[in-house]
């Protein structure tokens, strides 16, 4: 009799989603172009991961009792506009299997505590936009004399491949001389 009731009793102490699925999911972080710096933060702003794309990161699907996880993904690459993506866990269909297999213990205790009642997407794919080229500096009106050294500095600056903000800062410094 014990051989029958012991497995039955133990099955009541588990949750269906906890048995069939996971509470941590591998999420593939991809950017086009590749090689972007990626920083992942949880909903409280705590850094979870830092690296470069492409990256495969294991993330928790739950965030406390009955809480679904949410993540912010910050992406940066030289010459491209910084981007941000968001991941949020969704309901795991296996959670509803508790109605038949896990019972109330699985539905109200095990799966909500382990986070197995939620699932995360398998990937986050982001297209990074290139920064616009620096604005063309208008040439001074005819008859306006610019010192040769200043002209050379502006020409050198225009030929450099600096980020827009750095270009603007240096241009203003040259003009202020």
XYZ file of C-alpha atoms in Angstrom:
177
model
C 0.000 0.000 0.000
C 2.878 2.359 0.837
C 4.384 1.762 -2.610
C 1.265 3.290 -4.149
C 0.620 6.151 -1.742
C 4.209 7.402 -1.332
C 4.690 8.381 -5.031
C 1.179 9.850 -5.057
C 1.892 11.930 -1.940
C 5.242 13.126 -3.320
C 3.633 14.187 -6.593
C 1.290 16.430 -4.621
C 4.301 18.299 -3.222
C 5.479 19.407 -6.660
C 4.143 21.844 -9.217
C 3.408 20.909 -12.794
C 5.459 23.748 -14.331
C 8.314 22.950 -11.915
C 8.342 19.370 -13.171
C 7.984 20.005 -16.908
C 9.863 23.291 -17.415
C 12.501 25.507 -15.840
C 12.747 28.594 -13.677
C 15.917 29.792 -15.490
C 15.934 30.293 -19.239
C 18.817 30.733 -21.687
C 18.149 33.974 -23.598
C 20.148 34.745 -26.744
C 21.036 38.481 -26.948
C 21.769 39.450 -30.563
C 22.530 42.814 -32.195
C 23.014 43.827 -35.784
C 25.855 44.627 -36.088
C 27.408 42.243 -33.569
C 29.984 43.304 -30.994
C 27.843 45.714 -28.983
C 28.379 46.097 -25.255
C 25.364 44.649 -23.434
C 24.342 45.412 -19.843
C 21.335 43.597 -18.380
C 19.584 44.934 -15.266
C 16.677 43.488 -13.323
C 13.595 45.543 -12.420
C 15.438 46.970 -9.383
C 18.334 48.211 -11.522
C 20.741 45.543 -10.260
C 23.306 44.531 -12.899
C 22.757 40.900 -13.889
C 25.155 40.598 -16.826
C 27.775 42.628 -18.716
C 29.406 41.450 -21.935
C 29.302 41.753 -25.724
C 26.885 40.472 -28.319
C 26.080 37.842 -29.300
C 25.588 36.491 -25.783
C 23.686 33.595 -24.246
C 22.560 34.532 -20.733
C 20.637 32.394 -18.208
C 17.931 34.541 -16.602
C 15.410 33.788 -13.845
C 11.795 33.829 -15.008
C 10.398 34.615 -11.546
C 10.933 37.583 -9.263
C 9.697 36.597 -5.825
C 6.414 34.963 -4.858
C 3.981 35.269 -7.798
C 6.316 37.876 -9.349
C 7.323 37.724 -12.991
C 10.829 38.816 -13.917
C 11.481 41.916 -16.028
C 14.839 42.942 -17.462
C 16.255 46.018 -19.202
C 18.941 45.426 -21.829
C 21.203 48.415 -22.600
C 23.179 48.193 -25.856
C 26.113 50.410 -26.893
C 28.512 50.297 -29.823
C 30.942 52.933 -31.078
C 29.465 54.777 -34.052
C 25.884 53.673 -33.298
C 22.944 55.143 -31.401
C 22.628 53.493 -27.954
C 19.574 51.223 -27.769
C 17.481 49.630 -25.064
C 15.381 46.461 -25.118
C 13.074 44.986 -22.503
C 12.367 41.377 -21.539
C 9.383 40.381 -19.437
C 8.383 36.904 -18.383
C 4.990 35.599 -19.463
C 2.728 32.890 -18.078
C 4.012 29.352 -18.620
C 1.228 27.177 -20.061
C 2.390 24.244 -17.956
C 1.355 26.170 -14.846
C -2.263 25.315 -15.650
C -1.336 21.635 -15.551
C -1.520 21.989 -11.778
C -5.288 21.710 -12.104
C -4.741 18.057 -13.045
C -1.311 17.093 -11.666
C 0.155 19.471 -9.096
C -2.988 20.450 -7.231
C -3.304 23.515 -5.069
C 0.151 23.029 -3.574
C 1.732 23.244 -7.017
C -0.522 26.100 -8.113
C -0.285 28.266 -5.009
C 3.084 27.399 -3.485
C 5.658 25.480 -5.550
C 5.409 27.081 -9.012
C 4.948 30.669 -7.699
C 7.949 30.309 -5.343
C 10.281 28.728 -7.900
C 9.270 31.080 -10.720
C 8.429 28.082 -12.927
C 4.956 29.509 -13.513
C 6.607 32.017 -15.886
C 8.781 31.669 -18.984
C 11.110 34.034 -20.851
C 11.507 34.501 -24.614
C 14.375 32.574 -26.189
C 16.008 35.685 -27.692
C 16.204 39.457 -27.864
C 17.251 40.799 -31.271
C 18.070 44.490 -31.800
C 19.057 46.487 -34.876
C 21.467 49.297 -33.979
C 21.194 52.523 -36.004
C 24.380 54.240 -37.172
C 25.059 57.723 -35.823
C 24.502 60.447 -38.407
C 27.666 61.962 -39.890
C 28.882 65.184 -38.302
C 27.412 68.299 -39.851
C 29.367 69.987 -42.615
C 31.032 73.099 -41.281
C 30.140 76.109 -43.415
C 33.115 77.853 -44.905
C 33.543 81.460 -43.846
C 32.238 84.165 -46.158
C 34.598 85.451 -48.811
C 36.927 88.057 -47.501
C 36.848 86.726 -43.935
C 40.322 85.745 -42.939
C 40.839 82.692 -40.778
C 44.276 82.032 -39.407
C 45.989 79.190 -41.288
C 46.397 77.113 -38.122
C 42.665 77.354 -37.391
C 41.783 76.326 -40.951
C 44.098 73.341 -40.723
C 42.581 72.298 -37.393
C 39.042 72.448 -38.841
C 40.118 70.477 -41.922
C 41.781 67.837 -39.736
C 38.692 67.672 -37.540
C 36.399 67.175 -40.562
C 38.537 64.290 -41.738
C 38.533 62.590 -38.335
C 36.096 59.814 -37.528
C 34.969 61.073 -34.122
C 31.598 60.488 -32.454
C 29.224 63.403 -33.058
C 29.406 64.802 -29.503
C 33.214 64.809 -29.489
C 33.281 66.423 -32.962
C 30.974 69.235 -31.790
C 33.013 69.828 -28.629
C 36.313 70.093 -30.540
C 34.784 72.288 -33.261
C 33.492 74.760 -30.670
C 36.901 74.792 -28.983
C 38.602 75.647 -32.303
C 36.055 78.393 -33.078
C 36.538 79.944 -29.621
C 40.294 80.425 -30.205
